[in-house]
XYZ file of C-alpha atoms in Angstrom:
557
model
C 0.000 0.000 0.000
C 0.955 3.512 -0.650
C 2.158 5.311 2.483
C -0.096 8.066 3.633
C 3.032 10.658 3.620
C 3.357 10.159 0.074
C -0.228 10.905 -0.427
C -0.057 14.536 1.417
C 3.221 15.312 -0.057
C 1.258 14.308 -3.702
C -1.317 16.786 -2.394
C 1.297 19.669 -1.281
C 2.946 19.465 -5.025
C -0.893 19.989 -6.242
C -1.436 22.751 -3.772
C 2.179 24.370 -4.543
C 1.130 23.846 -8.516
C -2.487 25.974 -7.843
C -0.695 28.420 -6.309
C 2.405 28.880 -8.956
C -0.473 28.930 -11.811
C -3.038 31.346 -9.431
C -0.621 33.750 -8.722
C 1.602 33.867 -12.244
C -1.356 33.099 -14.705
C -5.277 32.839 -13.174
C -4.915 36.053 -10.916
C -2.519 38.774 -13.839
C -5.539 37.412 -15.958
C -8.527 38.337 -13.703
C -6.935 41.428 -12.302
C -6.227 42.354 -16.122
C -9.885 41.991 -17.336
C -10.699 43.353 -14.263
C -8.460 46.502 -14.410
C -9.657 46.974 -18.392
C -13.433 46.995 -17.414
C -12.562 49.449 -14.918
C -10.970 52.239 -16.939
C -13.077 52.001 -19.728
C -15.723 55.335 -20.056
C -18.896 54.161 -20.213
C -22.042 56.117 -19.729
C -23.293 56.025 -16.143
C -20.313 54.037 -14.808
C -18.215 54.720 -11.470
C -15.410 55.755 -14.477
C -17.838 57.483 -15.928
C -18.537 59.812 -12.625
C -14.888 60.158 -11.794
C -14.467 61.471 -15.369
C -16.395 64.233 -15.444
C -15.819 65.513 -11.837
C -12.048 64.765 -10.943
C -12.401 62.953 -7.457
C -10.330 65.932 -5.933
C -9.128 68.995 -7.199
C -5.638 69.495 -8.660
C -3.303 71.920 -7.003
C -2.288 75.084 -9.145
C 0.837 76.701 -7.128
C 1.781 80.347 -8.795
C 5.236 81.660 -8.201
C 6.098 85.320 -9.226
C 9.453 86.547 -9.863
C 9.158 90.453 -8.018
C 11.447 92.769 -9.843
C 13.894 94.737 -7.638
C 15.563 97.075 -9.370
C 13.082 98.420 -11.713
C 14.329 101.969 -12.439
C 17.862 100.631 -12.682
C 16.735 98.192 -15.294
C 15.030 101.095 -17.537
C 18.805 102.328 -17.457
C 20.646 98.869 -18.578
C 20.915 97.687 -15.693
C 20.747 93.717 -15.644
C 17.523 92.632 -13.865
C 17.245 91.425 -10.399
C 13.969 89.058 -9.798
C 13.202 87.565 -6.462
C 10.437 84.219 -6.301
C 7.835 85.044 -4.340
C 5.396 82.671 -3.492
C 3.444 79.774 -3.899
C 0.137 81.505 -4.177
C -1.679 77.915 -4.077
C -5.269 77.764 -5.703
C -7.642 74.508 -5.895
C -7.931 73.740 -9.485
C -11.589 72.072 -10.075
C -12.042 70.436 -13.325
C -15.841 69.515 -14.600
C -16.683 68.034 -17.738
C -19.923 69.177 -19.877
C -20.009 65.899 -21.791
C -21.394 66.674 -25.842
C -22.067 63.023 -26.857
C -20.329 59.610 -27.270
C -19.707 57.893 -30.578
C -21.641 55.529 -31.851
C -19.776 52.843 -31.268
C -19.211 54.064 -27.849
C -14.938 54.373 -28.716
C -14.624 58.252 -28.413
C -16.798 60.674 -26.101
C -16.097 64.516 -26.993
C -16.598 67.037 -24.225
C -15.869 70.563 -23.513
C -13.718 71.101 -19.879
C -14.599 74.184 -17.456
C -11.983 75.018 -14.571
C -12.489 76.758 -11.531
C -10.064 78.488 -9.029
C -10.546 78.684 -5.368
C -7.764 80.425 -3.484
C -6.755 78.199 -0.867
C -5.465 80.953 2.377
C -4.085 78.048 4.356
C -1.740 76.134 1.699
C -0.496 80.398 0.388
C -0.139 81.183 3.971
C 2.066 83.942 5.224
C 1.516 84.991 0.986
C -2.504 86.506 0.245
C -3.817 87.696 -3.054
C -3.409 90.876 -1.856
C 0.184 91.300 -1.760
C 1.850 94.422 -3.999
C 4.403 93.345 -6.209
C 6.049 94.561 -8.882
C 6.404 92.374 -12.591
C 6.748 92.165 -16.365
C 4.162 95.225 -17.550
C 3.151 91.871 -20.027
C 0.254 93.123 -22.493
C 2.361 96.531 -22.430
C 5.694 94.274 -23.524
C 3.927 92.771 -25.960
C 1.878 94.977 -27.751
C 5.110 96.670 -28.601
C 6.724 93.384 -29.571
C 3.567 92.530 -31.854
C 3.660 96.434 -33.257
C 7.388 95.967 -34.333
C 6.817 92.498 -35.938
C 3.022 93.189 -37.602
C 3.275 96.824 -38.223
C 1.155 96.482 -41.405
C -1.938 94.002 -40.053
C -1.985 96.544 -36.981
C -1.838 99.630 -39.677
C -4.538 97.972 -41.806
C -6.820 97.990 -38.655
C -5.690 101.650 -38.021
C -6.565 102.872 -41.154
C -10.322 101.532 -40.976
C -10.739 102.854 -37.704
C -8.931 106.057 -37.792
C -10.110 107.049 -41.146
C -13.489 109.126 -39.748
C -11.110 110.435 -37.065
C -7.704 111.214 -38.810
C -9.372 114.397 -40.492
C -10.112 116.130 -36.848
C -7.352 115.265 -34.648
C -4.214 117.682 -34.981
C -1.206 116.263 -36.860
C -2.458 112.736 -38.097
C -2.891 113.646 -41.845
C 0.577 112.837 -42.516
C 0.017 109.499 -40.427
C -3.138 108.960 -43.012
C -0.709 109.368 -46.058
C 1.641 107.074 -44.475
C -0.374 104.101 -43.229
C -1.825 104.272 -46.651
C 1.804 103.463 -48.315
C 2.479 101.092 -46.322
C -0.688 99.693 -46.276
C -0.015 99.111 -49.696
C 3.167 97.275 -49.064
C 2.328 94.566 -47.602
C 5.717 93.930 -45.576
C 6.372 92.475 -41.849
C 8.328 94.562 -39.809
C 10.756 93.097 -40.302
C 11.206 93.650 -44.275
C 10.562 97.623 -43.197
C 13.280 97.566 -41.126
C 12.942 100.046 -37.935
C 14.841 102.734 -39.952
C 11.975 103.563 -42.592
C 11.088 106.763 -42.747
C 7.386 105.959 -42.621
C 7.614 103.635 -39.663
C 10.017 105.843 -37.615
C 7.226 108.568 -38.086
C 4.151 105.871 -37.002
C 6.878 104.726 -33.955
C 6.783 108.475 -32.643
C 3.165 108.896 -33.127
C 2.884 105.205 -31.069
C 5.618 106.681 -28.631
C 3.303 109.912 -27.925
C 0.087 107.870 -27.188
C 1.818 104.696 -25.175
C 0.979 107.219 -21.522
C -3.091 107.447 -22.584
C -2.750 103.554 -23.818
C -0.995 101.978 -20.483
C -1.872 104.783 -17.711
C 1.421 107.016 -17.788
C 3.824 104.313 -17.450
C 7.280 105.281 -16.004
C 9.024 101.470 -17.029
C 8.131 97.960 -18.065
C 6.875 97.385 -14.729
C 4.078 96.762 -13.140
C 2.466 97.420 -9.183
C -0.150 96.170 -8.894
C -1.636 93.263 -6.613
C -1.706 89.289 -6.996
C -4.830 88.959 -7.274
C -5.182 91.564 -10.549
C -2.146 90.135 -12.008
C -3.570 86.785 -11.696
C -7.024 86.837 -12.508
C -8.978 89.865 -12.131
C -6.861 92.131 -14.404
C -4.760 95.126 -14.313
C -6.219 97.848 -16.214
C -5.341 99.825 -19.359
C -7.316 101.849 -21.889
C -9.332 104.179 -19.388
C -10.759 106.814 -21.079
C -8.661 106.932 -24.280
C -9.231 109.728 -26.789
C -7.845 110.324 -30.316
C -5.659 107.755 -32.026
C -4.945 106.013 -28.503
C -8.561 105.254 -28.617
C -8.214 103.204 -32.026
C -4.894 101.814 -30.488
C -7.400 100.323 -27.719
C -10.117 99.560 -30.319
C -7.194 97.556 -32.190
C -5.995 95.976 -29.024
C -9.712 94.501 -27.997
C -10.036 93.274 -31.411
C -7.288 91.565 -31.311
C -8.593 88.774 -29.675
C -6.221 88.036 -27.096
C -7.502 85.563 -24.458
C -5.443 87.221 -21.592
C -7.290 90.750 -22.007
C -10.352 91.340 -21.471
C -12.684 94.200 -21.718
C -14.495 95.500 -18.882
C -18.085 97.330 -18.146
C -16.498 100.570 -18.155
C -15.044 100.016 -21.642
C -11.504 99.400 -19.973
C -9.322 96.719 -20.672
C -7.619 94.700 -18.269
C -4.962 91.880 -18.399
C -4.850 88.666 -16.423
C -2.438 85.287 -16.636
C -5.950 83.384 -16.007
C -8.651 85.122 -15.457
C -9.618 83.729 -18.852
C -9.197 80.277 -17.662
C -11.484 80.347 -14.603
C -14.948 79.499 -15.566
C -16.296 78.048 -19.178
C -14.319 76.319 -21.263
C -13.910 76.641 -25.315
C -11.763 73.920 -26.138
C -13.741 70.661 -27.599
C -12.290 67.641 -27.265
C -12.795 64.003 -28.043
C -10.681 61.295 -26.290
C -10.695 57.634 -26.644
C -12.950 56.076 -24.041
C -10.549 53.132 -23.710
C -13.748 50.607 -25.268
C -11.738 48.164 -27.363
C -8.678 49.088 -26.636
C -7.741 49.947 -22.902
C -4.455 50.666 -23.671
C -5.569 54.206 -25.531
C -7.434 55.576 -23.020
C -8.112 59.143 -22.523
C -5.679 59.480 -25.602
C -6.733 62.607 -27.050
C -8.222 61.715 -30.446
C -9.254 65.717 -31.958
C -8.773 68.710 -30.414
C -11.875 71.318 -32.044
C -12.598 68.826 -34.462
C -9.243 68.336 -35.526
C -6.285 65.461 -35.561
C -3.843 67.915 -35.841
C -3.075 71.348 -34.271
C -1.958 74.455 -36.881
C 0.510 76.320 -34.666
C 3.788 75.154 -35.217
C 5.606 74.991 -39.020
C 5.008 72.207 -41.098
C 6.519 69.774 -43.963
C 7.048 71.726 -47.307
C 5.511 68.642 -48.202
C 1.910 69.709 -48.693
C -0.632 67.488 -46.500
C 2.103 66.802 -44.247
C 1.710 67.103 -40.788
C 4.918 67.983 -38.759
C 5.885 66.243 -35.479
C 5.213 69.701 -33.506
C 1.688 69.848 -34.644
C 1.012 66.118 -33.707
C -1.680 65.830 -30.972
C -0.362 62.826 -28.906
C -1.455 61.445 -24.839
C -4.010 62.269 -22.458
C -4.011 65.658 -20.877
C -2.497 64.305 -17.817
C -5.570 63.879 -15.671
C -4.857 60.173 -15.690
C -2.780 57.780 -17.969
C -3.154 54.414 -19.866
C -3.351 51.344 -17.565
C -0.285 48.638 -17.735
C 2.394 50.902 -17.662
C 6.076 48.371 -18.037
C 9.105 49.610 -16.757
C 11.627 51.714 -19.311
C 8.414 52.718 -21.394
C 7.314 56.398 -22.095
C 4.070 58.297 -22.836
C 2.997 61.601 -23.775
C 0.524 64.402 -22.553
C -1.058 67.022 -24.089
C -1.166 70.820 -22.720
C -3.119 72.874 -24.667
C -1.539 76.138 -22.673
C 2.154 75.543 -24.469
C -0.227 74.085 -27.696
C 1.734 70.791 -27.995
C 2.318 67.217 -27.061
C 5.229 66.404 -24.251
C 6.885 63.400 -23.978
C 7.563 61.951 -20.598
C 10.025 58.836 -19.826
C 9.922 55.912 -17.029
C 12.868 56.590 -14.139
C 12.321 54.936 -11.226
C 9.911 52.924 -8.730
C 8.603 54.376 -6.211
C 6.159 54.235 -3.460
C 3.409 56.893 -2.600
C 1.768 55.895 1.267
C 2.372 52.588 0.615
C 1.132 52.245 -3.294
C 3.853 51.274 -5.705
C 4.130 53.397 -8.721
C 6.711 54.513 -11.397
C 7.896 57.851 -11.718
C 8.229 59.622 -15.013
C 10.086 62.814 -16.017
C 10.386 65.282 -19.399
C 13.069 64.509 -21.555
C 15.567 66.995 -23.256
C 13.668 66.781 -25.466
C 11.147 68.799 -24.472
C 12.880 72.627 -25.004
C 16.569 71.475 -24.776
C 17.236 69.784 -27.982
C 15.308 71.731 -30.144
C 16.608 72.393 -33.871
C 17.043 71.033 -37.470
C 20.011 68.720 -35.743
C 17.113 67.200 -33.210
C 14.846 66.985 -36.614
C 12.119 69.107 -34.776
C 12.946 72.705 -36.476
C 9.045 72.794 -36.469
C 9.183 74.615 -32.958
C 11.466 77.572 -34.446
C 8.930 80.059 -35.534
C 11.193 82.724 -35.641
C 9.032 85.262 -34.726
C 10.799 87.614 -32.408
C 12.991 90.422 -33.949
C 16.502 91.788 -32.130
C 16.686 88.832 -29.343
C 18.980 86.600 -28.369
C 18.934 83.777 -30.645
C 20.869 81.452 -32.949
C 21.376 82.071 -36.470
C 19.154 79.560 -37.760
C 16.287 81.496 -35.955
C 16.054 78.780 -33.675
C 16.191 79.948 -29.811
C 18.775 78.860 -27.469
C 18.812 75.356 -25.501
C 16.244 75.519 -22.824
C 13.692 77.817 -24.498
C 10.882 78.024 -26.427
C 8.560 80.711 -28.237
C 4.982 80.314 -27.794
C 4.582 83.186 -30.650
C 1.979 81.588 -32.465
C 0.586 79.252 -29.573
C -0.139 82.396 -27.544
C -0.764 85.423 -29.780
C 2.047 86.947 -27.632
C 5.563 86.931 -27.811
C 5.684 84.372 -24.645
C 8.404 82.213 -24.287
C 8.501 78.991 -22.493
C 11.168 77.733 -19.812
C 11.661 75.606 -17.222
C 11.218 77.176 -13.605
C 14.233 79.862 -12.673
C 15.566 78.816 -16.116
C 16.527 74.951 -15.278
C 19.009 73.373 -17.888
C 19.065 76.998 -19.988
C 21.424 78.327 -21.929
C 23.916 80.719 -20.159
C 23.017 82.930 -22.840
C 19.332 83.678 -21.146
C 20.474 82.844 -17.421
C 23.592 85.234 -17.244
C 21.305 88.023 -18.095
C 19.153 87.603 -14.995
C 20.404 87.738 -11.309
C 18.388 85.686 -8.820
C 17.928 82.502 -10.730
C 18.129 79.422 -8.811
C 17.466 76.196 -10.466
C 16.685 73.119 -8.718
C 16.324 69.782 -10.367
C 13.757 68.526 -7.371
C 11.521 71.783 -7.212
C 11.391 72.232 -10.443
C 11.386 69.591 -13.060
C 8.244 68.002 -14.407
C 7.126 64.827 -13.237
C 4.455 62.159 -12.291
C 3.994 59.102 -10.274
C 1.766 56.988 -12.101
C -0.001 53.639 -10.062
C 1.764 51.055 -12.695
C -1.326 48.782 -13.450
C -4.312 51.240 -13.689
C -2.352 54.152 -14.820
C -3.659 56.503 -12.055
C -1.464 59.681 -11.172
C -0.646 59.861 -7.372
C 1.316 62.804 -7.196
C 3.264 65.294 -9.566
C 2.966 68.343 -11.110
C 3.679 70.427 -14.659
C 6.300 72.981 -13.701
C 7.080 75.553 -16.884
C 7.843 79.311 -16.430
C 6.173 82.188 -19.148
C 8.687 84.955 -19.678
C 9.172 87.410 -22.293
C 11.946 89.579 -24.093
C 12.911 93.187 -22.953
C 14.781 94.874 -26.157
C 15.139 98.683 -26.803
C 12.458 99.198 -29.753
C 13.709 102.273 -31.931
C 11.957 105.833 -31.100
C 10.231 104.563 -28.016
C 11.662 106.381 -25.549
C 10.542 103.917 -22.133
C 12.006 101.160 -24.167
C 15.060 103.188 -25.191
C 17.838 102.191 -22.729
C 16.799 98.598 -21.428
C 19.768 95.796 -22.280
C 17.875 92.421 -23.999
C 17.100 90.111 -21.943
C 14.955 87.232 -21.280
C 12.538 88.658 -18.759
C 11.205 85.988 -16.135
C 7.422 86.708 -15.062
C 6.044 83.647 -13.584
C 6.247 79.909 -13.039
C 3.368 77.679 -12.118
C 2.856 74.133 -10.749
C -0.033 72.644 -11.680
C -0.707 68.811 -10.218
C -1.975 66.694 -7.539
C -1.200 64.733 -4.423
C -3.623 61.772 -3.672
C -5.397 63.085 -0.619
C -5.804 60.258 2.491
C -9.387 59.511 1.657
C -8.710 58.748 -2.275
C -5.651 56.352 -0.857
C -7.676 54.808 1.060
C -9.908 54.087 -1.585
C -7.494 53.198 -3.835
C -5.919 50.562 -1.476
C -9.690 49.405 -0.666
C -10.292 48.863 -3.884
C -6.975 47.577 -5.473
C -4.044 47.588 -3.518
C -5.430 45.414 -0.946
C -6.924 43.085 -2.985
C -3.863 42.744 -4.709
C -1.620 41.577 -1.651
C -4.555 39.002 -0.834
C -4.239 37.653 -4.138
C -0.080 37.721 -3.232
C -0.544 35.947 -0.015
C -2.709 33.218 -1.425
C -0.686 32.664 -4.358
C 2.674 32.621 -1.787
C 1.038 30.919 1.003
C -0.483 28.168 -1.807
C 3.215 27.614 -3.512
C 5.095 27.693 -0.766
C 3.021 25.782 1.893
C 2.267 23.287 -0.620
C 5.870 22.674 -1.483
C 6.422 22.918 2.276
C 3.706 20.167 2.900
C 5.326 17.956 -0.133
C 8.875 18.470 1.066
C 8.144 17.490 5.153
C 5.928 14.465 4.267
C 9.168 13.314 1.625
C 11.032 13.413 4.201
C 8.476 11.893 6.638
C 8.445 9.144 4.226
C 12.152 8.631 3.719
C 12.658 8.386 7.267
C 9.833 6.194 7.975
C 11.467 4.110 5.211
C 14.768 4.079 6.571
C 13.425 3.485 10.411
C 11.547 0.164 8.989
C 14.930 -1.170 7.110
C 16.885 -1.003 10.003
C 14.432 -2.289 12.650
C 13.569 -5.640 10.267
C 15.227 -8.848 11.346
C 18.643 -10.228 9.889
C 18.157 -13.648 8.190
């Protein structure tokens, strides 16, 4: 008969077998499906809610470089910027959902975003606080007025032309827009020496105090709050040709000006940002296909964005106008170590690349974190195959030959209407070029690089943040006198964080839900293999020393 040992250790291999094929083939399989079915959008879902109201708001941390030495800047001077800051707001995102395909694949929505100062996260800093900063629309209306001179003359002559006969001295403006209008040049073929543009610069010079409210440099006091959101205001009152100038300037369409009951205008970094949205978009509801979820499939009915250059090839699309990823309010599921994936930011108007570095752990949920590449504003350039991003917009800066900028930055020209550019916070990885021309700069890898740490197998973002910085150009412009003495430089303004830390009640529904679950399924495939093979391995040895016990005890014939 077969000894009962060998029967239990028969059983412990069996056990030790369920386990090995429950915990490296039944459970990856259930967890998968399971994992798929739960990321997919579909209408009236738990996704489906978390979707459209983000389970917590993001954090949106503003940092403002206050200018020092303004009057000894408006004489050469190099500028001297000191952070101030975070001004921390709660970010809210809600979805107004339009309608899902038919097939249930792609669901197009428009997103509104709210703001709520948060006092105790800003404390000692409050909304209130003075500062002075980059005079911005001021900057760049002169920036656009050098580089556009005859679209902005075109609109002058329509609106000036009932005007130009009754205010004192504009006749000879009349005669002159009307040449040029004729031209049809940039700026830049004009050249800042023409006679006819040196006369329109003086007659811009002599109206820039009724324009911008008597301004002594190109800076700014004026309170966090205005700069922010509610706007500091220009155009009060205008008269004459500075009226037509403001006419021009409202008509422009800028999203960062807005006009006000009074008739005003007023500028804000987001005031145009808090409340509805205008962007549509249509994402991939992850039905089919887990693995593209959230991708961003059109952006205002389109596959493609029309900012950046494109192929002389006609039809082709260039890599900077490629609309790729999700816009970082969560991330495919299975994410493998070494892999990368992009996000979409439709405030810098393209598609970023980020790239696996480590493992981590968030309060006791493992994760992988992922960071920007250079490729993201430091290789930039017909050598990196991505000359798409060099506009070459900006007239009289500091920039290579090609057109392209310097390492480290890029111009937002045509993203922004404005002559923005884009860096990393305090200038991070920058050429020397932009950061010897600025004094208190200082970059820090850990405060201010871009990353996220993304839960591995649903693709969840625990904690991370988009750090960039907006700055602009000071240049002398020719005949304007405020502008007359500055030294070029790359002018910070502000930088901005905008993420999210899992808050303690969405951990603890995340381990609830998953994470928990997930070391049950680990103990019972560990205690299955091992206490089977445990089992198999004691009663083999029960057996063989049973066995041996029995030899020696039988008689000796």
């Amino acid at each position: 008969m077969i000894h009962w040992s060998l029967i239990v250790s028969a059983l412990g291999i069996i056990i030790a077998g369920l386990g090995g094929y429950c915990g490296w083939s039944l459970f990856p399989t259930m967890i998968h499906k399971k994992v798929e079915q739960s990321v997919i959008i579909a209408d009236g879902s738990e996704q489906y809610k978390r979707f459209v109201n983000l389970p917590q708001p993001l954090n949106f941390k503003v940092y403002i470089f206050n200018v020092t030495n303004p009057d000894m800047i408006q004489h050469g001077a190099i500028p001297i910027v000191e952070e101030i800051g975070p001004y921390v707001y709660k970010q809210y995102r809600q979805k107004k959902v339009k309608h899902f395909s038919r097939d249930g694949s792609k669901i197009t929505y428009v997103q509104n975003v709210h703001f709520d100062f948060d006092e105790d996260a800003s404390a000692p800093y409050r909304q209130s606080d003075h500062i002075v900063a980059l005079n911005m629309h001021m900057n760049a209306f002169l920036q656009v007025f050098e580089r556009e001179i005859t679209d902005i003359l075109q609109g002058f002559a329509n609106r000036l032309n009932s005007r130009l006969n009754r205010t004192p001295g504009v006749r000879v403006l009349k005669r002159l827009m009307e040449r040029i209008r004729g031209k049809r040049k940039s700026v830049l073929q004009i050249g800042e020496n023409d006679p006819g543009l040196a006369l329109l610069l003086v007659h811009l010079n002599a109206n820039l105090k009724a324009v911008f409210n008597d301004p002594r440099s190109m800076f700014v006091t004026t309170s966090v709050r205005e700069y922010l959101f509610d706007g500091v205001r220009f155009c009060i009152n205008p008269q004459g040709i500075a009226k037509a100038i403001c006419n021009q300037i409202k008509e422009s369409g800028s999203k960062t000006i807005r006009e006000q009951s009074d008739g005003s205008l007023a500028f804000s970094f987001f005031g145009h940002k808090n409340g509805s949205g205008h962007e549509v978009y249509e994402v991939h509801t992850g039905k089919g296909d887990a693995m593209k979820v959230l991708e961003i499939q059109k952006l205002d009915d389109s596959h493609n964005l029309q900012v950046w250059l494109n192929s002389s090839n006609e039809g082709e699309t260039s890599v900077c106008n490629q609309i790729n990823g999700t816009d970082a309010s969560s991330y495919p599921p299975f994410r493998q170590r070494g892999d990368s994936m992009y996000i979409f930011s439709a405030d810098i108007c393209r598609s970023v690349q980020l790239f696996y570095q480590s493992d981590i752990q968030y309060q006791g949920i493992p994760g992988f974190r992922y960071s920007i590449g250079e490729n993201f504003i430091n290789d930039i350039g017909p050598e990196h195959d991505n000359e798409c991003f060099c506009v070459d917009k900006l007239a009289n800066v500091i920039k290579r030959k090609n057109g392209c900028l310097y390492a480290g930055a890029l111009d937002l020209t045509t993203c922004l209407d404005a002559p923005v550019i884009l860096t990393l916070p305090h200038m991070l990885g920058a050429s020397n070029e932009y950061r010897k021309m600025i004094r208190g700069l200082k970059p820090d890898a850990k405060k201010h690089q871009t990353f996220v740490d993304v839960q591995s197998l649903t693709g969840t973002p625990l904690q991370g943040g988009k750090r960039v910085q907006f700055n602009m150009f000071l240049k002398s412009i020719n005949r304007i006198t405020i502008t007359e003495n500055l030294t070029t430089v790359l002018m910070p303004a502000i930088w901005v964080e905008e993420g999210i830390q899992l808050n303690g009640e969405m951990v603890k529904f995340f381990k609830k839900k998953l994470i928990n679950t997930l070391k049950t399924l680990d103990i019972v495939h560990w205690v299955g293999l091992c206490g089977g093979l445990g089992i198999a391995a004691i009663s083999l040895i029960y057996y063989i020393y049973q066995r041996g016990r029995q030899e020696d005890e039988a008689p000796v014939k």
